[in-house]
Each structure stands twice: as C-alpha cells, then as structure tokens.
Amino acid sequence: MRTTPTILHLDMDAFYASAEQAAKPSLRGKAVVVGGLGVRGVVATASYEARVFGVHSAMPMAQARRLAPHAAYLVPRFELYRQVSEQVMGLLRALSPLVEPLSLDEAFVDLEAGGTAWDETSARLVAGKLRADIRTVTGLTGSVGLAASKMLAKIASEQAKPDGLVVIEPGSERALLGPMPVRTLPGVGPATGDQLRRAGITTVEEIAEAGEDELVRLVGRAHGHALYAMALAHDERPVVAEREAKSVSVEDTYEVDIHDRVRVAAEVRRLADRCVRRLRGAGRSGRTVVLKVRRYDFSTLTRSETLRGPTDDPSVVREAAARLLDAVDTTGGVRLLGVGVTGLADYTQEDLFAQAQAAAGELLAQEQAEDEGVREAAGEPVRPAERRWPAGHDVRHAQYGHGWVQGSGLGRVTVRFETPYSPPGRVRTFRTDDPALEPADPLPLVAGAPETAVPAEAARPAPGGTDAEEVSGGRAGQASSEPASVPKSRSGGGGDARSSP
C-alpha cells in the first residue's frame, strides 16, 4: 500500500460554465447555467454564482429557471470543451505516463510513476505548478487533491473546490474520513445510503464500527467487503492509463412526445448517422447496434442486433436500427430515442447482406424528399428549413465580426459581439436568415496560449526544493490545504473559499 500522497486528482471548477464565462466577457462574475434549454432539458453545469440560488447539475432546467430567472442559459459547446480538455490532459501527461481521464474535466495522475514526485513536498510543488499552468494555458481554474490512493485523492479535490489544493497527509486518513457521511464513499448511492441509514449507520466511522460481517449481511458480500475496506481508508486501485471505450452512442429527448411513426423512424435514422460520425471520429467500428426507446410513460426499452462483423458503415447501422424499431410499439408516444454501437474494434468488415450503397448526395436527397413527403401528407406547406441559432453558440457577422447568440425567436436572432480577449460587447438583432450572419468556430480562451503541455522535466521540482507560496503544515488527523497562489480566475473561481463542487 502506498504511503506517500503522490496520487493526484484534478477536477476543473464548474467546467462548462467557467469556459463560457471565460469566452464571454459580459458573463464573467454572473450566474451562468449550461444544459438543455427545452421543456425537458436538464442542467449540465452551473457556475458558482448560479449555485448560490440552489441551481445544480442534473436539475430540471425548468426548476433552474424558477430559482435563477436572471441567469444566462446556454446550450453546451462540446467542441470548445473538448479543445480545453485536450490542453489540460496534455499538461497531465507531461507529469506522468499514468493518467486516467474520467471525463472531459476530471482525471487521476500517478505522479510517482512519472518520477515527478516522490514525497509530500515534491507532490505539493508539482500540484501548485499544475494549477498555475492550467490557468496560463486555458484561463480556467482546477481543484487538486493529493493522497496515497484514488479514493482519498478524489475526496481531497472535492474539499479543495473551488480553485484550491488539499493534501491528505499519511496517518490522517481515518480521522478525516470518520465524520463524513456514508455517501462520501465511492459506490454508495441513494439506495445503499438508505439501507445503511435504516441500520443506524450514517457516517464512515460507523461503517468501520459495524464490522465487515454486518456490512456483508446488509449489502451483500462483494459490496460489504469493499465498503469496509474503504471505511478503513484502504484503496488499492491503480491509476489506469487508458480506459478503453466500450460503446459509442447518441440520444435525444424531445420537448413534445412523438406519436407519428414516420417521424420516429426519421429520428432513428438521424441518430444512427450521428452515432456513426462519432464512431468514425474515434477511429473505431462496432459489431452490435443498440436502440433505446423511452416511451410516454417513462418505460424504457432497449433492443440490440449483433452483425456478422464490425462496421462503421452508416447504412448498415441505419438499417439495423430500423429493424430494431420495427419490434417496438411506439403508438403511445416517444419522449427519448437513442442509437448506440457496442463491441468496438479498430477495423471494419463489410456486411455481406447490406443493401446496395448510395452516394452521400443521393442519401441526403432521399431523406429530404421523405421529410417533405411527410409534411405534404400532413397538409403542411413545405418551406426552407429555418436556420437555428442555439443560445451561447458562436457566430460571425460580415460587418461586426465575432460574437455569440444571446437568444432567438420570431424570426429574429440577438447577438452580442465580443471575444474572450475583448471588453463586454454590444448587442445587435438580425433576421434569422440574414446572409451576413453565419455560424463560427469557438475561439481559444487564451490568446496565444500554448497548445501542448510543458515538458515533464520543466514540471519536475528539484529534490529537496521548497516553494514558500505552497508549503503549509497540516496537523495530524486533518487535511492541509492552500488557496491558489495566483490571481483570482476571470471565470469566477473563488480564491481560498471552500464549497461543494
């Protein structure tokens, strides 16, 4: 068992919302909520300013609007978030070959495996420099936890939020964990938490006091053994460099239930094409096609079909998804549809029974004709598709330059013209079909920031080195923490404050 705090856990602070604040000068220091803006949308991330009003991740967007009616509500820009994530992960990989990404904004790093840290002092120095480098490269802040295990490092980073560093020192683990609620431990969700509470167990210390046999009786053998070990601060899980994706999938939730079978089929085709684009983007293929249907009564059905070999052919995936849909009753209405591919491989194999392939232009023309036919059959006039302008997304105007969409509706779109490097900009309104206005790519959050990480040698402290801004003495039984040693983030992260992520 490792005895030095050289496992690092990084969690970017309110990542999506902070990225939007950094990109939009007029939103800095203000409440920002990112997520689905439809009737059934949910909050993906809320800025710390929005959290003051009770808004949090996974909350229904309608509830968030009631709590914070004056917040800015934006549609996610995953292209930007992926770009920033790649910059951050590059910095982490400069520290160690053992980097385990958990999501776009979260990862574990084994500093000892990279030779960048060997004791508490060197780990503190590396963590402090990492936080400064993240700010320099991305303009955002991240919270860092250091400990001797993955479980404890993640708990430390939670305590460090926002924009801080917490080290759980060897020998202090049990005293730190003891008073924490049972939900602090990985794998303890609402159901397990309720089960433990009914047995009078509400804290981690009470888990340890209950004993392994009692935990096995309450929650089962495997879970009981794991819970008891974690309550004693034992976690032997290594940092795994690559977490291979097991599936690729996409899904959409609809504001209004879809009852028209033709429309449902068209949505499944569209989702299949999106899924294949994501599959190809990852350089993978898959053998099993999965269809997910959530009906009007919230019942969810999953159907799958395994092909003769892996494929990344859109027509093969589209046809398989259509066959799966034929076996699902959708007459009551559909609120969610999803298409996925599992059994991933790094090569493709043509499906000998696939339908004859059509050129991409012919497929697009066929789908457009089908959609128009559906509208004509329903007595609806066929009009050119109205251009969509999602709130928060980037645009460029031939005269006014780069900006972002504040809102749209009734044939009008409102744009604020500003960049990450400008003062707050002016707002102008245009017709949604204005030929001078067009979608644009996100701009980097920091002008001229390096795209790759500093070399590992540059991040490695000299043996025995110290840093007056990052050294503090924690007492036994407590976690020691330091606030950021650099200026407050322009995206709203708070200096030495501590709160839930």
Coordinates of C-alpha atoms in Angstrom, one line a residue:
M1 CA 0.0 0.0 0.0
R2 CA 1.3 3.4 -1.0
T3 CA 2.3 5.7 2.0
T4 CA 3.0 8.9 0.1
P5 CA 0.4 11.4 -1.2
T6 CA 1.5 11.1 -4.9
I7 CA -1.9 10.2 -6.4
L8 CA -3.3 13.4 -7.8
H9 CA -6.9 14.0 -8.7
L10 CA -7.8 17.1 -10.8
D11 CA -11.3 18.4 -11.2
M12 CA -11.9 21.5 -13.2
D13 CA -14.2 24.0 -11.5
A14 CA -17.7 24.2 -12.9
F15 CA -16.1 23.4 -16.2
Y16 CA -18.7 24.1 -18.9
A17 CA -20.0 27.2 -17.1
S18 CA -16.5 28.5 -16.4
A19 CA -15.5 28.0 -20.0
E20 CA -18.5 30.0 -21.1
Q21 CA -17.7 32.8 -18.7
A22 CA -14.1 32.9 -19.9
A23 CA -15.3 33.1 -23.5
K24 CA -17.9 35.8 -22.9
P25 CA -16.6 38.9 -21.0
S26 CA -20.2 40.1 -20.4
L27 CA -20.9 36.9 -18.3
R28 CA -17.9 37.0 -16.0
G29 CA -19.0 37.1 -12.4
K30 CA -22.6 36.4 -13.3
A31 CA -24.9 33.4 -13.0
V32 CA -24.5 31.0 -15.9
V33 CA -26.3 27.7 -16.5
V34 CA -25.4 25.3 -19.3
G35 CA -27.6 22.5 -20.4
G36 CA -30.6 21.5 -22.5
L37 CA -32.9 24.5 -22.8
G38 CA -36.1 22.6 -23.9
V39 CA -39.0 21.8 -21.6
R40 CA -37.4 18.5 -20.6
G41 CA -33.8 19.8 -20.5
V42 CA -31.5 19.3 -17.5
V43 CA -28.7 21.4 -16.1
A44 CA -25.2 20.1 -17.2
T45 CA -23.2 22.6 -15.2
A46 CA -24.0 25.8 -13.2
S47 CA -21.5 28.5 -12.3
Y48 CA -20.7 29.2 -8.7
E49 CA -22.8 32.4 -9.0
A50 CA -25.8 30.3 -10.1
R51 CA -25.3 27.7 -7.3
V52 CA -25.9 30.5 -4.7
F53 CA -29.6 30.3 -5.9
G54 CA -29.7 26.5 -5.4
V55 CA -29.1 25.5 -9.1
H56 CA -27.0 22.4 -9.5
S57 CA -26.1 19.7 -12.1
A58 CA -28.9 17.2 -13.2
M59 CA -31.6 19.6 -12.0
P60 CA -34.5 20.0 -14.5
M61 CA -33.9 23.2 -16.4
A62 CA -37.5 24.5 -15.7
Q63 CA -36.7 24.3 -12.0
A64 CA -33.4 26.1 -12.5
R65 CA -35.2 28.9 -14.3
R66 CA -37.5 29.4 -11.4
L67 CA -34.6 29.5 -8.9
A68 CA -32.4 31.8 -11.0
P69 CA -34.6 33.6 -13.6
H70 CA -31.9 36.2 -14.4
A71 CA -29.1 33.8 -15.1
A72 CA -27.7 33.3 -18.6
Y73 CA -29.0 29.9 -20.0
L74 CA -26.7 28.5 -22.7
V75 CA -26.6 25.4 -25.0
P76 CA -23.4 23.3 -24.4
R77 CA -20.5 23.9 -26.9
F78 CA -18.8 20.5 -26.7
E79 CA -16.3 21.4 -29.4
L80 CA -14.8 24.1 -27.2
Y81 CA -14.9 21.9 -24.1
R82 CA -13.0 19.1 -25.9
Q83 CA -10.4 21.6 -27.0
V84 CA -9.8 22.8 -23.5
S85 CA -9.9 19.3 -22.2
E86 CA -7.1 18.3 -24.6
Q87 CA -5.0 21.1 -23.4
V88 CA -5.5 20.1 -19.7
M89 CA -4.8 16.4 -20.4
G90 CA -1.6 17.4 -22.2
L91 CA -0.4 19.1 -19.1
L92 CA -1.2 16.0 -17.0
R93 CA 0.5 13.6 -19.5
A94 CA 3.6 15.8 -19.2
L95 CA 3.7 14.8 -15.5
S96 CA 3.3 11.0 -15.8
P97 CA 2.5 8.3 -18.3
L98 CA -0.2 7.1 -15.9
V99 CA -3.1 9.5 -16.5
E100 CA -6.6 8.1 -16.1
P101 CA -9.2 10.5 -17.6
L102 CA -12.7 10.1 -16.0
S103 CA -14.4 12.8 -18.2
L104 CA -13.5 15.9 -20.1
D105 CA -12.8 17.8 -16.8
E106 CA -11.6 15.1 -14.4
A107 CA -8.6 12.8 -14.2
F108 CA -6.3 10.8 -11.9
V109 CA -2.5 11.1 -12.2
D110 CA 0.2 8.8 -10.6
L111 CA 3.0 11.3 -10.0
E112 CA 5.4 8.7 -8.6
A113 CA 5.1 6.6 -11.8
G114 CA 6.2 9.7 -13.8
G115 CA 9.1 10.4 -11.4
T116 CA 7.8 13.9 -10.9
A117 CA 7.0 13.4 -7.2
W118 CA 8.4 11.1 -4.5
D119 CA 7.2 12.6 -1.3
E120 CA 4.7 15.1 0.1
T121 CA 6.8 18.2 -0.5
S122 CA 7.6 17.4 -4.2
A123 CA 3.9 16.5 -4.8
R124 CA 2.8 19.8 -3.4
L125 CA 5.2 21.6 -5.7
V126 CA 4.0 19.7 -8.8
A127 CA 0.3 20.3 -7.9
G128 CA 0.9 24.0 -7.4
K129 CA 2.7 24.4 -10.8
L130 CA 0.0 22.3 -12.5
R131 CA -2.7 24.7 -11.3
A132 CA -0.7 27.7 -12.4
D133 CA -0.1 26.1 -15.8
I134 CA -3.8 25.3 -16.3
R135 CA -4.7 28.9 -15.6
T136 CA -2.0 30.1 -18.1
V137 CA -3.0 27.7 -20.9
T138 CA -6.8 27.8 -20.5
G139 CA -7.7 30.8 -18.4
L140 CA -9.7 28.4 -16.1
T141 CA -9.1 27.0 -12.7
G142 CA -9.0 23.5 -11.4
S143 CA -9.1 21.9 -7.9
V144 CA -6.5 19.4 -6.9
G145 CA -6.4 16.6 -4.3
L146 CA -3.3 14.7 -3.3
A147 CA -3.4 11.5 -1.3
A148 CA -2.0 8.0 -1.2
S149 CA -5.0 6.4 -3.0
K150 CA -7.5 7.3 -5.7
M151 CA -10.5 7.4 -3.3
L152 CA -8.7 9.8 -0.9
A153 CA -7.4 12.0 -3.7
K154 CA -10.9 12.5 -5.1
I155 CA -12.2 13.3 -1.7
A156 CA -9.4 15.8 -1.3
S157 CA -10.2 17.6 -4.6
E158 CA -13.9 17.8 -3.5
Q159 CA -12.7 19.6 -0.4
A160 CA -10.4 21.9 -2.4
K161 CA -13.2 23.3 -4.5
P162 CA -13.2 25.9 -5.9
D163 CA -9.7 26.7 -7.1
G164 CA -7.7 25.1 -4.3
L165 CA -5.3 22.3 -3.3
V166 CA -5.9 19.8 -0.5
V167 CA -3.4 17.2 0.7
I168 CA -4.5 14.3 2.8
E169 CA -1.4 13.5 4.8
P170 CA -0.3 9.9 5.7
G171 CA -1.7 8.9 9.1
S172 CA -4.6 11.4 9.0
E173 CA -6.9 9.3 6.7
R174 CA -9.1 7.6 9.3
A175 CA -9.6 10.8 11.3
L176 CA -10.6 12.7 8.2
L177 CA -13.0 10.1 6.9
G178 CA -14.7 9.2 10.2
P179 CA -17.2 12.1 10.5
M180 CA -18.0 12.2 6.7
P181 CA -21.4 10.9 5.5
V182 CA -21.6 7.4 4.1
R183 CA -22.4 8.8 0.6
T184 CA -18.8 10.2 0.5
L185 CA -17.5 6.7 -0.3
P186 CA -17.5 5.5 -3.9
G187 CA -20.3 3.2 -4.8
V188 CA -22.6 4.4 -2.0
G189 CA -25.6 5.7 -3.9
P190 CA -29.1 6.6 -2.6
A191 CA -30.3 3.0 -2.3
T192 CA -27.3 1.8 -0.4
G193 CA -27.3 5.0 1.7
D194 CA -30.9 4.4 2.7
Q195 CA -30.2 0.8 3.6
L196 CA -27.3 1.8 5.8
R197 CA -29.3 4.6 7.4
R198 CA -32.1 2.2 8.3
A199 CA -29.5 0.2 10.2
G200 CA -28.4 3.3 12.1
I201 CA -25.2 3.8 10.0
T202 CA -24.8 7.4 8.7
T203 CA -21.1 8.1 8.9
V204 CA -17.9 6.4 7.6
E205 CA -16.8 5.8 11.1
E206 CA -20.0 4.0 11.9
I207 CA -19.4 1.8 8.8
A208 CA -16.0 0.8 10.3
E209 CA -17.5 0.2 13.7
A210 CA -20.3 -2.0 12.3
G211 CA -17.7 -4.5 11.2
E212 CA -17.3 -6.5 7.9
D213 CA -19.7 -9.3 8.8
E214 CA -22.6 -6.9 9.5
L215 CA -21.9 -5.0 6.2
V216 CA -21.9 -8.2 4.3
R217 CA -25.3 -9.1 5.8
L218 CA -26.7 -5.6 5.0
V219 CA -25.5 -5.0 1.4
G220 CA -24.1 -8.3 0.2
R221 CA -20.7 -9.9 0.1
A222 CA -18.8 -8.0 -2.6
H223 CA -20.2 -4.6 -1.7
G224 CA -19.8 -5.2 2.1
H225 CA -16.1 -6.2 1.8
A226 CA -15.5 -3.1 -0.4
L227 CA -17.3 -0.7 1.9
Y228 CA -15.4 -2.0 5.0
A229 CA -12.1 -1.6 3.2
M230 CA -12.9 2.0 2.1
A231 CA -14.1 2.9 5.6
L232 CA -10.6 1.9 6.8
A233 CA -9.1 4.1 4.1
H234 CA -7.9 1.1 2.1
D235 CA -8.0 1.5 -1.7
E236 CA -5.6 -0.5 -3.8
R237 CA -6.9 0.5 -7.2
P238 CA -4.1 1.6 -9.5
V239 CA -4.2 4.6 -11.9
V240 CA -5.0 3.1 -15.3
A241 CA -3.6 4.9 -18.2
E242 CA -6.2 4.0 -20.8
R243 CA -9.9 3.4 -20.2
E244 CA -11.0 1.9 -23.4
A245 CA -14.4 2.9 -24.6
K246 CA -16.9 0.0 -24.6
S247 CA -19.6 1.7 -26.7
V248 CA -20.5 4.8 -28.7
S249 CA -24.0 6.2 -28.5
V250 CA -26.1 9.3 -29.0
E251 CA -29.6 10.1 -27.8
D252 CA -32.2 12.9 -27.9
T253 CA -35.0 13.9 -25.5
Y254 CA -38.0 15.6 -27.2
E255 CA -39.9 18.5 -25.8
V256 CA -43.1 17.0 -27.1
D257 CA -43.8 13.3 -27.3
I258 CA -43.5 12.0 -30.9
H259 CA -46.5 9.9 -32.0
D260 CA -46.0 9.8 -35.8
R261 CA -44.3 6.5 -36.6
V262 CA -42.8 8.0 -39.8
R263 CA -41.2 10.8 -37.7
V264 CA -39.9 8.3 -35.2
A265 CA -38.2 6.3 -38.0
A266 CA -36.7 9.5 -39.4
E267 CA -35.3 10.4 -36.0
V268 CA -33.8 6.9 -35.6
R269 CA -32.1 7.3 -39.0
R270 CA -30.7 10.7 -38.0
L271 CA -29.4 9.3 -34.7
A272 CA -27.8 6.4 -36.4
D273 CA -25.9 8.8 -38.7
R274 CA -24.7 10.9 -35.8
C275 CA -23.6 7.7 -34.0
V276 CA -21.5 6.6 -36.9
R277 CA -19.9 10.0 -37.3
R278 CA -18.9 9.8 -33.6
L279 CA -17.7 6.2 -34.2
R280 CA -15.6 7.2 -37.1
G281 CA -14.2 10.2 -35.3
A282 CA -12.9 7.8 -32.7
G283 CA -11.3 5.6 -35.4
R284 CA -13.4 2.7 -34.3
S285 CA -16.1 0.3 -35.6
G286 CA -18.6 -1.9 -33.8
R287 CA -20.5 -5.1 -34.1
T288 CA -23.7 -4.6 -32.1
V289 CA -26.2 -1.9 -32.8
V290 CA -28.4 -0.9 -29.9
L291 CA -31.7 1.0 -30.0
K292 CA -33.1 2.8 -26.9
V293 CA -36.7 4.0 -26.7
R294 CA -38.2 5.8 -23.7
R295 CA -42.0 5.9 -24.1
Y296 CA -44.6 8.4 -22.9
D297 CA -45.0 6.6 -19.6
F298 CA -41.2 6.7 -18.9
S299 CA -40.8 3.0 -19.5
T300 CA -37.5 2.4 -21.3
L301 CA -36.9 -0.4 -23.9
T302 CA -33.5 -1.5 -25.2
R303 CA -33.1 -3.7 -28.3
S304 CA -29.9 -4.9 -29.9
E305 CA -28.7 -6.7 -33.0
T306 CA -25.3 -8.2 -33.5
L307 CA -23.9 -8.1 -37.0
R308 CA -21.6 -10.6 -38.7
G309 CA -18.6 -8.3 -38.2
P310 CA -17.6 -4.8 -37.0
T311 CA -18.7 -1.9 -39.2
D312 CA -18.7 1.9 -39.4
D313 CA -21.0 2.0 -42.4
P314 CA -23.8 4.4 -41.8
S315 CA -26.3 2.5 -44.0
V316 CA -25.6 -0.8 -42.1
V317 CA -26.1 0.9 -38.7
R318 CA -29.2 2.8 -40.0
E319 CA -30.8 -0.4 -41.4
A320 CA -30.1 -2.4 -38.2
A321 CA -31.6 0.4 -36.1
A322 CA -34.7 0.4 -38.3
R323 CA -35.1 -3.3 -37.9
L324 CA -34.9 -2.9 -34.1
L325 CA -37.5 -0.2 -34.2
D326 CA -39.9 -2.4 -36.1
A327 CA -40.1 -4.6 -33.0
V328 CA -41.0 -1.7 -30.6
D329 CA -44.5 -0.4 -30.1
T330 CA -44.4 3.5 -30.2
T331 CA -48.1 4.2 -30.6
G332 CA -48.5 5.9 -27.1
G333 CA -45.7 8.4 -27.9
V334 CA -41.9 8.5 -27.6
R335 CA -40.1 11.0 -25.4
L336 CA -36.5 9.8 -25.9
L337 CA -34.6 7.9 -28.7
G338 CA -31.1 6.7 -28.7
V339 CA -28.8 4.7 -31.1
G340 CA -25.5 3.1 -30.0
V341 CA -22.8 0.7 -31.2
T342 CA -21.0 -1.7 -28.9
G343 CA -18.4 -4.5 -29.4
L344 CA -15.9 -1.9 -30.6
A345 CA -12.9 -2.8 -32.8
D346 CA -10.2 -1.0 -34.6
Y347 CA -11.1 -2.4 -38.0
T348 CA -14.2 -2.7 -40.2
Q349 CA -15.8 -5.6 -42.1
E350 CA -18.3 -5.2 -44.8
D351 CA -21.7 -6.7 -44.1
L352 CA -22.3 -9.2 -46.9
F353 CA -26.1 -8.7 -46.5
A354 CA -26.1 -4.9 -46.5
Q355 CA -28.2 -3.1 -49.0
A356 CA -26.6 -1.5 -52.1
Q357 CA -24.8 1.6 -51.1
A358 CA -25.9 5.0 -52.5
A359 CA -23.8 8.1 -52.9
A360 CA -23.8 10.5 -50.0
G361 CA -25.6 13.1 -52.1
E362 CA -28.3 10.7 -53.1
L363 CA -28.9 9.6 -49.5
L364 CA -29.3 13.2 -48.4
A365 CA -31.6 14.0 -51.2
Q366 CA -33.7 10.9 -50.4
E367 CA -34.0 11.8 -46.7
Q368 CA -35.0 15.4 -47.6
A369 CA -37.6 14.1 -50.1
E370 CA -39.0 11.7 -47.4
D371 CA -39.3 14.6 -44.9
E372 CA -41.0 16.8 -47.4
G373 CA -43.4 14.0 -48.3
V374 CA -44.4 13.5 -44.7
R375 CA -45.1 17.3 -44.3
E376 CA -47.1 17.3 -47.5
A377 CA -49.2 14.3 -46.5
A378 CA -50.0 16.1 -43.2
G379 CA -51.2 19.2 -45.2
E380 CA -48.2 21.3 -44.1
P381 CA -46.6 23.7 -46.5
V382 CA -43.0 22.7 -47.4
R383 CA -40.7 25.7 -46.6
P384 CA -37.0 26.0 -46.5
A385 CA -35.7 24.9 -43.1
E386 CA -35.2 27.9 -40.8
R387 CA -31.7 28.5 -39.6
R388 CA -31.2 27.5 -36.0
W389 CA -29.2 29.7 -33.6
P390 CA -28.6 27.9 -30.3
A391 CA -28.1 30.2 -27.3
G392 CA -24.4 30.7 -26.5
H393 CA -23.0 29.4 -29.8
D394 CA -20.5 31.3 -31.9
V395 CA -21.4 33.4 -34.9
R396 CA -19.6 35.7 -37.3
H397 CA -21.1 38.8 -39.0
A398 CA -19.6 40.2 -42.1
Q399 CA -19.6 43.7 -40.7
Y400 CA -19.4 43.3 -36.9
G401 CA -17.1 40.3 -36.6
H402 CA -17.2 37.5 -34.0
G403 CA -20.0 37.2 -31.4
W404 CA -22.3 34.8 -29.7
V405 CA -26.1 34.1 -29.7
Q406 CA -28.0 35.6 -26.8
G407 CA -31.3 34.3 -28.0
S408 CA -33.6 33.8 -31.0
G409 CA -37.2 33.5 -31.9
L410 CA -40.0 35.0 -34.0
G411 CA -37.6 35.2 -37.0
R412 CA -35.0 37.2 -35.1
V413 CA -31.6 36.4 -33.5
T414 CA -29.9 38.6 -30.9
V415 CA -26.1 38.6 -30.9
R416 CA -23.5 40.0 -28.5
F417 CA -20.3 40.9 -30.3
E418 CA -17.3 40.2 -28.1
T419 CA -14.4 37.7 -27.8
P420 CA -12.5 36.2 -24.9
Y421 CA -9.9 39.0 -25.3
S422 CA -12.3 42.0 -25.6
P423 CA -14.3 44.1 -23.2
P424 CA -18.0 43.3 -22.9
G425 CA -19.5 43.9 -26.3
R426 CA -22.6 45.4 -27.9
V427 CA -25.8 43.6 -28.7
R428 CA -27.5 43.7 -32.1
T429 CA -30.5 41.9 -33.5
F430 CA -30.8 40.4 -37.0
R431 CA -33.2 38.4 -39.1
T432 CA -32.6 34.6 -38.7
D433 CA -31.9 34.4 -42.4
D434 CA -29.6 37.4 -42.6
P435 CA -27.0 36.3 -45.2
A436 CA -24.2 38.3 -43.4
L437 CA -24.6 36.1 -40.3
E438 CA -23.1 32.6 -40.1
P439 CA -22.1 30.1 -37.5
A440 CA -18.5 30.2 -36.4
D441 CA -15.9 28.1 -34.6
P442 CA -15.1 28.8 -30.9
L443 CA -12.1 31.0 -30.3
P444 CA -9.3 29.9 -27.9
L445 CA -10.0 31.1 -24.4
V446 CA -6.4 32.5 -24.1
A447 CA -4.9 34.3 -27.0
G448 CA -1.6 32.8 -28.0
A449 CA -1.7 30.1 -25.3
P450 CA 0.5 27.1 -25.9
E451 CA -1.4 24.1 -27.3
T452 CA 0.7 21.5 -25.7
A453 CA 1.9 20.9 -22.2
V454 CA 5.3 21.9 -20.8
P455 CA 7.8 19.0 -20.9
A456 CA 7.8 16.7 -17.9
E457 CA 11.3 17.9 -17.0
A458 CA 10.1 21.5 -16.6
A459 CA 7.4 20.4 -14.2
R460 CA 9.7 18.3 -12.0
P461 CA 10.9 20.0 -8.9
A462 CA 14.5 19.7 -7.7
P463 CA 14.9 17.2 -4.9
G464 CA 14.5 19.0 -1.5
G465 CA 13.1 22.1 -3.2
T466 CA 10.6 24.3 -1.5
D467 CA 8.0 26.9 -2.6
A468 CA 7.1 29.5 0.0
E469 CA 3.7 30.0 -1.5
E470 CA 2.7 26.3 -1.5
V471 CA 4.1 24.9 1.8
S472 CA 1.9 24.6 4.9
G473 CA 2.0 22.3 7.8
G474 CA -1.2 20.3 8.4
R475 CA -1.9 18.8 11.8
A476 CA -2.3 15.1 12.3
G477 CA -5.9 14.0 11.6
Q478 CA -6.6 16.9 9.3
A479 CA -6.2 17.7 5.6
S480 CA -3.9 20.5 4.9
S481 CA -5.0 23.0 2.2
E482 CA -3.7 26.0 0.4
P483 CA -5.7 28.5 -1.7
A484 CA -4.5 29.4 -5.2
S485 CA -1.2 31.3 -5.2
V486 CA -2.2 33.1 -8.4
P487 CA -4.8 35.8 -9.0
K488 CA -8.5 35.0 -8.9
S489 CA -9.8 33.4 -12.1
R490 CA -11.5 35.7 -14.6
S491 CA -14.2 32.9 -14.9
G492 CA -15.4 33.3 -11.4
G493 CA -13.5 30.7 -9.4
G494 CA -13.1 31.8 -5.8
G495 CA -9.7 32.2 -4.1
D496 CA -9.4 30.3 -0.9
A497 CA -13.1 29.7 -0.4
R498 CA -14.3 26.1 0.1
S499 CA -17.6 24.7 -1.2
S500 CA -19.1 21.7 -2.8
P501 CA -18.2 21.2 -6.4

